[in-house]
PDB file of C-alpha atoms and ligand atoms in Angstrom:
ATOM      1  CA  UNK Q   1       5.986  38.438  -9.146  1.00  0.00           C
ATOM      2  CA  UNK Q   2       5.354  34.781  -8.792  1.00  0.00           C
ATOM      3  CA  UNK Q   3       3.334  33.566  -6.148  1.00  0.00           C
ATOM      4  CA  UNK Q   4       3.328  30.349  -4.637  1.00  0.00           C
ATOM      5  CA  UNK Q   5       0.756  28.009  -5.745  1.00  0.00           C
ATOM      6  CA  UNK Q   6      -1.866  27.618  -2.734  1.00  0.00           C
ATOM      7  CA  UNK Q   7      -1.156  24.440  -0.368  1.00  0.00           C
ATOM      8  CA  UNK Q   8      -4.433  22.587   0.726  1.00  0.00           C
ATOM      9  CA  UNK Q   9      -4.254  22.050   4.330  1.00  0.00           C
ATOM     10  CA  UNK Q  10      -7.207  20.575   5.525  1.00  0.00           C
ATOM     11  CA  UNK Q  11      -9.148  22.114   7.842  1.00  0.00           C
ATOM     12  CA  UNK Q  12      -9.547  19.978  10.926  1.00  0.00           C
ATOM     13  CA  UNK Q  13     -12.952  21.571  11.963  1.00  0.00           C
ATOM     14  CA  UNK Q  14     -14.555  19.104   8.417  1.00  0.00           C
ATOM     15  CA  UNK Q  15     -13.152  16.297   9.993  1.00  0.00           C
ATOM     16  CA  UNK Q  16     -12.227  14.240  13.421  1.00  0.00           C
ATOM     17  CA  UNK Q  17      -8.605  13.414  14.157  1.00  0.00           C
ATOM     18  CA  UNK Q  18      -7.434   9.614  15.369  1.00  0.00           C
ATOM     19  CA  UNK Q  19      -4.160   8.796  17.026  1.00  0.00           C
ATOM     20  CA  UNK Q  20      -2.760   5.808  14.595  1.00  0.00           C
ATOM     21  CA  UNK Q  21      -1.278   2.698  16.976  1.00  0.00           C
ATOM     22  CA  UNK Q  22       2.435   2.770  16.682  1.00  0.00           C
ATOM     23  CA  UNK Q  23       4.261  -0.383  16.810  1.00  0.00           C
ATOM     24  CA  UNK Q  24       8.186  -0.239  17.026  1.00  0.00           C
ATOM     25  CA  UNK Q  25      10.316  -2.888  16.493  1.00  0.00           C
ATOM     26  CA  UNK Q  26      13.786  -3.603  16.119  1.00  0.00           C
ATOM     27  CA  UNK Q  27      15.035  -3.870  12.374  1.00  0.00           C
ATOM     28  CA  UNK Q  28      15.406  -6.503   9.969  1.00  0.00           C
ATOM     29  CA  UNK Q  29      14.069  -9.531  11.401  1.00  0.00           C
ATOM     30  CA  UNK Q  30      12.133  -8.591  14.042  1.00  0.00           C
ATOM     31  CA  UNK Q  31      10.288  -6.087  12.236  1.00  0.00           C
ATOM     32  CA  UNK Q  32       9.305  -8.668   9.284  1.00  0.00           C
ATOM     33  CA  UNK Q  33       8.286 -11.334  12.377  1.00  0.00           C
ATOM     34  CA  UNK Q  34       5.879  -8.876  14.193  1.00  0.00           C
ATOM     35  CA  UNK Q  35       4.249  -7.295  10.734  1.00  0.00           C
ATOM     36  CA  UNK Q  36       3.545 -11.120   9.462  1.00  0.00           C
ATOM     37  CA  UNK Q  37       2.047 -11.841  13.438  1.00  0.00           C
ATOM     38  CA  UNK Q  38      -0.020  -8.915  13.177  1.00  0.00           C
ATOM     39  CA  UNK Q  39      -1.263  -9.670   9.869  1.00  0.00           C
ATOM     40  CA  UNK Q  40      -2.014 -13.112  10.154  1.00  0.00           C
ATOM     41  CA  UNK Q  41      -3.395 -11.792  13.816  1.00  0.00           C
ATOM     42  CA  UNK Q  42      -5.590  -9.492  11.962  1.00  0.00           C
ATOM     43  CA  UNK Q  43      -6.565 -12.233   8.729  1.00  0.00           C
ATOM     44  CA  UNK Q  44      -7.661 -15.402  11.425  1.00  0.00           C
ATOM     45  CA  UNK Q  45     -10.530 -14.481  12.668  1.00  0.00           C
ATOM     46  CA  UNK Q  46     -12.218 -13.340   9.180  1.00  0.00           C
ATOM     47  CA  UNK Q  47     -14.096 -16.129   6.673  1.00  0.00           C
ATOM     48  CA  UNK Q  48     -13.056 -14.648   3.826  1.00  0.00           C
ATOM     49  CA  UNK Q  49     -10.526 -11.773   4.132  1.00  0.00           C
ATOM     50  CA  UNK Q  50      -9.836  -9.296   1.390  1.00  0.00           C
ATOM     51  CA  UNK Q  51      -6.686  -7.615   1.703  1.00  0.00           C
ATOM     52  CA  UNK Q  52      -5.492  -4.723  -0.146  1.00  0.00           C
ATOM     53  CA  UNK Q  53      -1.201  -5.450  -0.586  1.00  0.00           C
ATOM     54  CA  UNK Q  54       1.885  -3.419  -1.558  1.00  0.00           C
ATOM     55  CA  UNK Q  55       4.545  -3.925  -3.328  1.00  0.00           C
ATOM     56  CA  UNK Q  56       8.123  -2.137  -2.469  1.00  0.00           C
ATOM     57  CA  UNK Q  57      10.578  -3.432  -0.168  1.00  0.00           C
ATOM     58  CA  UNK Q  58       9.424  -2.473   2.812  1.00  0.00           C
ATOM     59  CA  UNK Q  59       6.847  -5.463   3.116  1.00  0.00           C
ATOM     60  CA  UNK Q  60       9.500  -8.147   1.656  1.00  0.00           C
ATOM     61  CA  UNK Q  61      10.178  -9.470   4.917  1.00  0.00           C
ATOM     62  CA  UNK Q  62       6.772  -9.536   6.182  1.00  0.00           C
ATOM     63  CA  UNK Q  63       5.875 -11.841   3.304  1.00  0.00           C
ATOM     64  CA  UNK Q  64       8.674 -13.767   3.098  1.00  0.00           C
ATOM     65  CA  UNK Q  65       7.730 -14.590   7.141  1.00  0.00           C
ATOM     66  CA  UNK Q  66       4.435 -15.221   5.892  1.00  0.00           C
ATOM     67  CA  UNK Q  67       5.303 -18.014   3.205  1.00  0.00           C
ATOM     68  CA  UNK Q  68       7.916 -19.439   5.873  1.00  0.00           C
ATOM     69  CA  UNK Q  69       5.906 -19.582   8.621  1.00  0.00           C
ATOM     70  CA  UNK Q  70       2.202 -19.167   7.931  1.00  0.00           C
ATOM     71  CA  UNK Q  71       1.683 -21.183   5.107  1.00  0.00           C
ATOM     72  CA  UNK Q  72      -0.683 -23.407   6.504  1.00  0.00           C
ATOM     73  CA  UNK Q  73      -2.907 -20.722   8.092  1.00  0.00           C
ATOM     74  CA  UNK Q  74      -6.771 -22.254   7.159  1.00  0.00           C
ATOM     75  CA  UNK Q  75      -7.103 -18.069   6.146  1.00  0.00           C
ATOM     76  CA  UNK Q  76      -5.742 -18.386   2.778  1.00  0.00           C
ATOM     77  CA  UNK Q  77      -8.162 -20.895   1.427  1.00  0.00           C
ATOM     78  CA  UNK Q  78     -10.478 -17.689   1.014  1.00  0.00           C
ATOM     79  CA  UNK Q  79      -7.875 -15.115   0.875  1.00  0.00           C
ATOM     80  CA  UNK Q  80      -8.624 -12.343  -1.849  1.00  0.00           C
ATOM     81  CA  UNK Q  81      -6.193  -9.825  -2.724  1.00  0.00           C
ATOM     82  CA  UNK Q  82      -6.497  -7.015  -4.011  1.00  0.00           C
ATOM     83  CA  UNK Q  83      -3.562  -5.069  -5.830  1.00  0.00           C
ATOM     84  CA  UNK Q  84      -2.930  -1.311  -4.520  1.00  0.00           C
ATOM     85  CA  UNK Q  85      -1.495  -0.093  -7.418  1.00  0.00           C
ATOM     86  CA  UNK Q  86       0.111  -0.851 -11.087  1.00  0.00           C
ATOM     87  CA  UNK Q  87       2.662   0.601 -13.270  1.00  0.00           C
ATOM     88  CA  UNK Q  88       0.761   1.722 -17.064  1.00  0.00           C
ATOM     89  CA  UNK Q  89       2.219   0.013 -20.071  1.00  0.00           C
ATOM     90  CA  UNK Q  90       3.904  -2.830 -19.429  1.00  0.00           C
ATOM     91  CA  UNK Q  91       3.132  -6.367 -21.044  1.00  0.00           C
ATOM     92  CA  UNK Q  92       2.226  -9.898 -19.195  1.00  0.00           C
ATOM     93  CA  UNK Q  93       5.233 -11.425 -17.807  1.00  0.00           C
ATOM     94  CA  UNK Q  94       7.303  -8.581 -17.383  1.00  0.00           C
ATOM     95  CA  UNK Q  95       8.978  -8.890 -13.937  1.00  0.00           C
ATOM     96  CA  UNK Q  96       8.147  -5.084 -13.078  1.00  0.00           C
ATOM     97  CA  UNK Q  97       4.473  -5.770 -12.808  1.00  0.00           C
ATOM     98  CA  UNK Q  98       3.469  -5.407  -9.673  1.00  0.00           C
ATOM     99  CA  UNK Q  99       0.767  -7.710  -9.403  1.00  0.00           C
ATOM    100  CA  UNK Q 100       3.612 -10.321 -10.107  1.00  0.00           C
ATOM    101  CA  UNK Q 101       5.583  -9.427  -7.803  1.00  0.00           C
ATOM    102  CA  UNK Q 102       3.365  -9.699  -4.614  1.00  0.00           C
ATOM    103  CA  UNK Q 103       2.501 -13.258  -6.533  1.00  0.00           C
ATOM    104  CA  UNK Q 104       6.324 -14.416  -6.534  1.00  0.00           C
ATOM    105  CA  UNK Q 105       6.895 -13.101  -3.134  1.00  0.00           C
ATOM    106  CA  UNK Q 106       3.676 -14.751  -1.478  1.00  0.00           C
ATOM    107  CA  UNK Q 107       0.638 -15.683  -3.020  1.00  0.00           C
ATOM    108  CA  UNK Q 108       2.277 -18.504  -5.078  1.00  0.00           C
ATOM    109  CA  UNK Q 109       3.174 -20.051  -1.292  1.00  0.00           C
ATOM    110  CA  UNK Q 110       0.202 -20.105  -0.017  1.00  0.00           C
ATOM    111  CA  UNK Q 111      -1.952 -21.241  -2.587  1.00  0.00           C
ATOM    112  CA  UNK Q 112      -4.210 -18.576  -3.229  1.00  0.00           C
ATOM    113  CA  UNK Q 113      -6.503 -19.406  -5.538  1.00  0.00           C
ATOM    114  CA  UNK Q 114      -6.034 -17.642  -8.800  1.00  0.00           C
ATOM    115  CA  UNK Q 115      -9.542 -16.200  -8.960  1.00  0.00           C
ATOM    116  CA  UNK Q 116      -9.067 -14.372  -5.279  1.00  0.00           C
ATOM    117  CA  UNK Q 117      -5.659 -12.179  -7.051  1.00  0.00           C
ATOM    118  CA  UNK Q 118      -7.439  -9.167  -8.209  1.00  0.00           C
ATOM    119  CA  UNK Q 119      -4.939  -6.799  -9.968  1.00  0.00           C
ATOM    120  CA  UNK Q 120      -5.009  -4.112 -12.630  1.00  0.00           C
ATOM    121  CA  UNK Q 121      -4.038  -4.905 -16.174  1.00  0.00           C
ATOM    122  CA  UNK Q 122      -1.027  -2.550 -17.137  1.00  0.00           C
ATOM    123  CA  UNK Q 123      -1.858  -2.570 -20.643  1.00  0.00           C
ATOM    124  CA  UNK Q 124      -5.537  -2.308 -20.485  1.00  0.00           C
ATOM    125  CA  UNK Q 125      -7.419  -0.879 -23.801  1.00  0.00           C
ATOM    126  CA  UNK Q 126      -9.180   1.752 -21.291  1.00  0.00           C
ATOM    127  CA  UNK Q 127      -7.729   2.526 -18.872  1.00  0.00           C
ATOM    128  CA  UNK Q 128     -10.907   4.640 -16.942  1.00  0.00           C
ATOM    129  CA  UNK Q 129     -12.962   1.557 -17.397  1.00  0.00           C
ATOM    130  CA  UNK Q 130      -9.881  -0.480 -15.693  1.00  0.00           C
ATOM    131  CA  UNK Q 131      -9.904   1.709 -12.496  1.00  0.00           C
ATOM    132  CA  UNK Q 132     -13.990   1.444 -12.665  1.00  0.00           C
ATOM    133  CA  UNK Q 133     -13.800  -2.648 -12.383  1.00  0.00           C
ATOM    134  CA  UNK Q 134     -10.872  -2.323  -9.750  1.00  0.00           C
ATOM    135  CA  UNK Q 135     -13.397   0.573  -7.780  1.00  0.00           C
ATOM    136  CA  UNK Q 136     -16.738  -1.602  -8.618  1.00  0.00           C
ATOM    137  CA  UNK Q 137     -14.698  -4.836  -7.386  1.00  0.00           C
ATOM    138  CA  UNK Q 138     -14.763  -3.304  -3.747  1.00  0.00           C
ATOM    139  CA  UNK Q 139     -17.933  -1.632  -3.977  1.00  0.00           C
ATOM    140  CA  UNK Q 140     -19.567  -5.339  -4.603  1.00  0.00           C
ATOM    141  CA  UNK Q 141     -17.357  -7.336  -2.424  1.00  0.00           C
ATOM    142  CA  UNK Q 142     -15.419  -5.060   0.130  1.00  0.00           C
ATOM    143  CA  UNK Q 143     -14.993  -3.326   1.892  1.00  0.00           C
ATOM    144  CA  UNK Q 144     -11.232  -4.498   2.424  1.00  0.00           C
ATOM    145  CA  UNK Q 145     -10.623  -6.181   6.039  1.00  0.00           C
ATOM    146  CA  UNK Q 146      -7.253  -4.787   5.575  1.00  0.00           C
ATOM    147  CA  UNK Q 147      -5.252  -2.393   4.009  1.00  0.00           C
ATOM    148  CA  UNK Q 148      -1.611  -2.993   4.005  1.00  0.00           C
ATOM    149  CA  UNK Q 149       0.758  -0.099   3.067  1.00  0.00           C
ATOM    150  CA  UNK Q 150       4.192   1.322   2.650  1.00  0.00           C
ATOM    151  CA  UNK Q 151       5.213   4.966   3.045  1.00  0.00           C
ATOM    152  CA  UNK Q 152       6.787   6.542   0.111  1.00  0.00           C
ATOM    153  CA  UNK Q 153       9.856   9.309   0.826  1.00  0.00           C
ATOM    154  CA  UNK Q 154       7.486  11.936  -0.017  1.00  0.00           C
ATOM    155  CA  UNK Q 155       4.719  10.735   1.727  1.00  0.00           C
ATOM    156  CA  UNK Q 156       2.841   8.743  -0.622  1.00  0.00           C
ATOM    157  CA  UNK Q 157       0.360   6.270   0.190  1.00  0.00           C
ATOM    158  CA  UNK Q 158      -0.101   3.791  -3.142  1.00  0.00           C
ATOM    159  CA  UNK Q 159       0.660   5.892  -5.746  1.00  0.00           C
ATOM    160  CA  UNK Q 160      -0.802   8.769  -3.931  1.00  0.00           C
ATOM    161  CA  UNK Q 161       1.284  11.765  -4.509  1.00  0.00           C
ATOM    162  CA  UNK Q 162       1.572  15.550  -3.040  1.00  0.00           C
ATOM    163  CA  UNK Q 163      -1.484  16.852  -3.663  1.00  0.00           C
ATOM    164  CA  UNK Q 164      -3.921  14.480  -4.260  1.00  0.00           C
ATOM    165  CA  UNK Q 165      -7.197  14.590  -2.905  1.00  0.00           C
ATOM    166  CA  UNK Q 166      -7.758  12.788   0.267  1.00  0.00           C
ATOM    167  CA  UNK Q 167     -11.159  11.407  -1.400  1.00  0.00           C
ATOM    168  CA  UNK Q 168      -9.984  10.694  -4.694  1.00  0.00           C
ATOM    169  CA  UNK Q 169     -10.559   7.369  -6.265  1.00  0.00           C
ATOM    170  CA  UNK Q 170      -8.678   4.493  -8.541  1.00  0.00           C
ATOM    171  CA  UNK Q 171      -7.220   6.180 -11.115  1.00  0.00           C
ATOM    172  CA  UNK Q 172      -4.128   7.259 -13.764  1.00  0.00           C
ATOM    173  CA  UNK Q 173      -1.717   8.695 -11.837  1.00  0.00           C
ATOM    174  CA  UNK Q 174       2.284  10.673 -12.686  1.00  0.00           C
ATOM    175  CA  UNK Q 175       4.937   9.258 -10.778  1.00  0.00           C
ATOM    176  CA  UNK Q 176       6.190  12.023  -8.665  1.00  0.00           C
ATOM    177  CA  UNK Q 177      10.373  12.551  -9.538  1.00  0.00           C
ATOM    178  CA  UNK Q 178      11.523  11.510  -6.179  1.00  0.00           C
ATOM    179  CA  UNK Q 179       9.248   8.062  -6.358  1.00  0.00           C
ATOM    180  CA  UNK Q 180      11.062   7.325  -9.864  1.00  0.00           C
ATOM    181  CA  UNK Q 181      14.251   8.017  -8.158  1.00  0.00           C
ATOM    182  CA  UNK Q 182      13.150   5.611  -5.335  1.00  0.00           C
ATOM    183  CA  UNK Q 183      11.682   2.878  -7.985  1.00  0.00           C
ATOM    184  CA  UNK Q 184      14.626   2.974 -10.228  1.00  0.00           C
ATOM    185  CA  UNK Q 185      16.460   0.975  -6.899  1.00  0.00           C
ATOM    186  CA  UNK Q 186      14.015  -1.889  -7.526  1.00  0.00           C
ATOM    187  CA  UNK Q 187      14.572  -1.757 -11.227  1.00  0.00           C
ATOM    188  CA  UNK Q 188      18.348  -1.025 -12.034  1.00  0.00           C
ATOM    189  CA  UNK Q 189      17.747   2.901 -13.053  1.00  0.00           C
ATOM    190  CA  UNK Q 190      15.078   5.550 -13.783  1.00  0.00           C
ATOM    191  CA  UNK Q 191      14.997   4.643 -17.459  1.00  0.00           C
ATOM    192  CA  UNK Q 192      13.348   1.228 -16.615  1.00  0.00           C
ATOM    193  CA  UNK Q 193      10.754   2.793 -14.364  1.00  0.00           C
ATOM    194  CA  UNK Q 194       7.791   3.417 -15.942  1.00  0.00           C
ATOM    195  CA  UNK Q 195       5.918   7.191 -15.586  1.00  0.00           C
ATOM    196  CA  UNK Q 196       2.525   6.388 -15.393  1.00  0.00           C
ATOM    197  CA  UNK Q 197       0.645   3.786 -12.679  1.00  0.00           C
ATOM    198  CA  UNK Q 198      -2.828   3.206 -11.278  1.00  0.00           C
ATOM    199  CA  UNK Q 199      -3.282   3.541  -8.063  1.00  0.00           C
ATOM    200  CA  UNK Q 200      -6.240   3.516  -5.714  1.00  0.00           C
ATOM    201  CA  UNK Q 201      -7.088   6.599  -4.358  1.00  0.00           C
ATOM    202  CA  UNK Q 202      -6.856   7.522  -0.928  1.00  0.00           C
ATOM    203  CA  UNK Q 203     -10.824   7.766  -0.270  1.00  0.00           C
ATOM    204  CA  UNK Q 204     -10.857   4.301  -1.505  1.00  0.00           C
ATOM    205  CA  UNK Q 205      -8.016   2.980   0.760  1.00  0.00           C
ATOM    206  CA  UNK Q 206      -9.549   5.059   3.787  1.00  0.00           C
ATOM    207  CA  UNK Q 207     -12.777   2.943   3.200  1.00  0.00           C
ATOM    208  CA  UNK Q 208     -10.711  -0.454   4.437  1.00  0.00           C
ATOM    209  CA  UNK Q 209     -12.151  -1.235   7.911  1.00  0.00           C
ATOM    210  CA  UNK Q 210      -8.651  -1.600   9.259  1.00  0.00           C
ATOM    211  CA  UNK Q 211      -5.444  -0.288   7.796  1.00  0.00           C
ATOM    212  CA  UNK Q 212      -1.588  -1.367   8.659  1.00  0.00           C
ATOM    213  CA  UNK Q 213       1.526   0.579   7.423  1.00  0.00           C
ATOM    214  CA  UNK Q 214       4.349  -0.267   7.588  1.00  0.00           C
ATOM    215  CA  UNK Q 215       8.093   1.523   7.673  1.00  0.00           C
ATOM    216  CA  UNK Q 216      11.426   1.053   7.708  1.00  0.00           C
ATOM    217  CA  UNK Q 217      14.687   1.974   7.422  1.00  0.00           C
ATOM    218  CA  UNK Q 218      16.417   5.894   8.316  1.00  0.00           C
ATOM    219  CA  UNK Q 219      15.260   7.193   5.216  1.00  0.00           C
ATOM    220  CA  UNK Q 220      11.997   7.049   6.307  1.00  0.00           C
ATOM    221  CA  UNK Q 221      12.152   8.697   9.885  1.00  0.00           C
ATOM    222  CA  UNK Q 222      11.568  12.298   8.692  1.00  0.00           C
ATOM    223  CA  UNK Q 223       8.393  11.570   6.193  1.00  0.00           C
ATOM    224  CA  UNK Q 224       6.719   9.195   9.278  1.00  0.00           C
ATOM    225  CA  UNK Q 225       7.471  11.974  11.872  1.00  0.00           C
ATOM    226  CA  UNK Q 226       5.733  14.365   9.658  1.00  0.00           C
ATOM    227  CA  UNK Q 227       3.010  11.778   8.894  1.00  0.00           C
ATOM    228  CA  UNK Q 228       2.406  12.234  12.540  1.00  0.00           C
ATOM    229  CA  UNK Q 229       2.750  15.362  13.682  1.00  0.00           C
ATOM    230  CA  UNK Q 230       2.524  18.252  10.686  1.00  0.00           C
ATOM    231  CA  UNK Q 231      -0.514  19.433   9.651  1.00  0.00           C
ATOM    232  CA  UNK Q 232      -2.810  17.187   8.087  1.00  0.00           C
ATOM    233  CA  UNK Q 233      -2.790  18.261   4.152  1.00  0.00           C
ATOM    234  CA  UNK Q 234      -2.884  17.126   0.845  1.00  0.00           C
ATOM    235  CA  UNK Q 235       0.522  18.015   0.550  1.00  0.00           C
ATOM    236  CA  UNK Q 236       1.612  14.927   2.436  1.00  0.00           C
ATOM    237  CA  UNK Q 237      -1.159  12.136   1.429  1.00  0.00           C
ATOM    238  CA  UNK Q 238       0.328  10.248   4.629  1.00  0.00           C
ATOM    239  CA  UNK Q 239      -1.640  12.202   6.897  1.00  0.00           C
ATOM    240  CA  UNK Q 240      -4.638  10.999   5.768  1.00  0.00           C
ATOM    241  CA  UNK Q 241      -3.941   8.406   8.091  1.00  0.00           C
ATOM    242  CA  UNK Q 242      -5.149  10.825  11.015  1.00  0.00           C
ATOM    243  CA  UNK Q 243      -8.381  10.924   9.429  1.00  0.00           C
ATOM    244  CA  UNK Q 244      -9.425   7.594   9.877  1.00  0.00           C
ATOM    245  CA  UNK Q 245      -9.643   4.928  12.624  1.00  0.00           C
ATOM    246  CA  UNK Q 246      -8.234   1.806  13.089  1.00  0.00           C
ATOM    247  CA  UNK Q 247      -4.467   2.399  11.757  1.00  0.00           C
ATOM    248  CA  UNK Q 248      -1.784   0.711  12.829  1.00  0.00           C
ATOM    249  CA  UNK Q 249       1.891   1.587  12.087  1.00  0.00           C
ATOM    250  CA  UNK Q 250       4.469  -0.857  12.391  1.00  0.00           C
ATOM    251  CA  UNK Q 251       7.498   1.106  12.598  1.00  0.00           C
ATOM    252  CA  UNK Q 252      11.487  -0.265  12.798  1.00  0.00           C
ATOM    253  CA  UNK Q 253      13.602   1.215  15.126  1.00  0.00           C
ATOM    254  CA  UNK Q 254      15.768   3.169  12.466  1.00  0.00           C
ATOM    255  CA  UNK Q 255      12.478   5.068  10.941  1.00  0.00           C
ATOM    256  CA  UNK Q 256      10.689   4.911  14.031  1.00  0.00           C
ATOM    257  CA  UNK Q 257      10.255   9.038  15.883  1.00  0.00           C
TER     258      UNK Q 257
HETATM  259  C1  F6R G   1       3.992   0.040  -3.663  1.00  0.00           C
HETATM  260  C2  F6R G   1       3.472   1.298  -3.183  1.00  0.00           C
HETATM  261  C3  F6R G   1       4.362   2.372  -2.668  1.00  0.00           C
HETATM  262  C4  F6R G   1       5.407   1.860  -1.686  1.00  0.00           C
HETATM  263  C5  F6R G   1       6.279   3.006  -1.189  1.00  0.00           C
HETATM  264  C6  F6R G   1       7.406   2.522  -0.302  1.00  0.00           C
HETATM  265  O1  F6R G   1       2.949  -0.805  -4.072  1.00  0.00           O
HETATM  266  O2  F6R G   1       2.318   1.480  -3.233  1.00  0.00           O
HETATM  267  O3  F6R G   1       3.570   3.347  -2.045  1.00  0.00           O
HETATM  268  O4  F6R G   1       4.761   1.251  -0.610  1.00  0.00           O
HETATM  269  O5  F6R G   1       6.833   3.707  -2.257  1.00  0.00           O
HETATM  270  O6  F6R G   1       8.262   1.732  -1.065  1.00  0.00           O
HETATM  271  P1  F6R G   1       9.450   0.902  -0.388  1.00  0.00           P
HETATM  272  O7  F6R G   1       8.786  -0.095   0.483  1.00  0.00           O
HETATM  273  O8  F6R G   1      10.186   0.241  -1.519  1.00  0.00           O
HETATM  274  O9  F6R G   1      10.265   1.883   0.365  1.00  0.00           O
END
């Protein structure tokens, strides 16, 4: 008889457990208002911030608020951002990237300088040595003020799916079925989302000295209640969260528990 593959639930004696800060808001606008307030809350007082960014739609109102309202913050002069992740494979200018996309939605304005957008090339010739200068970029210059996030269905942080290793590194990552289900939305259907991405792995994103996620939307109530309360494991990366201080979730009213 079959037996179930082992789960890795990790054991809480190896490490300490933090409450994150929960934020709830109502949805749509007010939701987008308070995440750009706390970010630009969070980005003033630093000289030079380096923020880690998502893509998705969960932050398009946040930076939509950001180019409308905060443009002129004095912050962005020595913004840097990093990229959290990258499909594999596709070529420069193709609207999927999505290193472009955080650039359409806000970089472009507020004028960060080109130099200060550090993403991953999708088409790299090697692809190790591609998560090495993304890894060896924060080693030399971060770590990240900030880590901004979005919760996948599954529980994915990044491109952090069930099961990987809550100190794993940049890498080459398989898109889980359920996140190509949930891509192909952006993208017009699962044939146009690509199977392979980079992401930064979740000992890399735990190293940021803060960390804000944010959710939204009834789809997501069931994977943040269980990013809250079920045991923390590998088998939902979004408890990882637990493990480390300073998170803050900003949570609409529809996902919020
Ligand atoms: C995107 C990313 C993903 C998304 C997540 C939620 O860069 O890393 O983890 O944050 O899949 O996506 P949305 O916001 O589209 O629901």
């Amino acid at each position: 008889m079959k037996t179930a593959a082992p789960t890795r639930q990790v054991m809480k004696t190896e490490m300490n457990e933090y409450e994150p800060h929960i934020i709830v808001t109502e949805d749509g606008d007010d939701f987008a208002a308070a995440s750009a307030r706390i970010f630009c809350e969070a980005a003033r007082p630093l000289k030079n911030p380096l923020v880690i960014l998502p893509t998705g739609n969960t932050p398009l109102g946040m930076y939509r608020c950001l180019a409308r309202d905060y443009r002129n913050e004095n912050f962005w002069n020595n913004f840097t951002y990093v990229a959290l992740d990258e499909y594999i494979g596709l070529e420069d200018g193709d609207p999927r990237l999505f290193g472009s996309w955080v650039q359409r939605e806000l970089l472009d304005f507020v004028a960060v300088a080109r130099d200060r957008r550090i993403t991953f090339k999708s088409n790299p010739h090697d692809k190790g040595a591609e998560c090495a200068r993304m890894e060896n970029f924060l080693t030399e210059n971060g770590p990240a003020d900030l880590a901004v996030l979005g919760l996948g269905v599954n529980g994915h942080i990044g491109f952090n799916e069930p099961g990987s290793a809550f100190d794993s590194r940049t890498r080459v990552v398989n898109l889980a079925p359920e996140t190509i289900t949930a891509n192909s939305k952006y993208w017009g259907g699962e044939e146009h989302v690509p199977r392979t991405a980079f992401t930064m792995g979740l000992g890399t994103l735990a190293q940021a000295r803060r960390t804000v996620m944010l959710v939204s939307g009834m789809h997501k109530a069931d994977i943040l209640e269980k990013t809250l309360t079920a045991p923390i494991s590998e088998d939902i990366p979004s408890t990882y969260l637990r493990t480390i201080p300073n998170v803050t979730i900003i949570s609409d009213r529809s996902a919020a528990p």
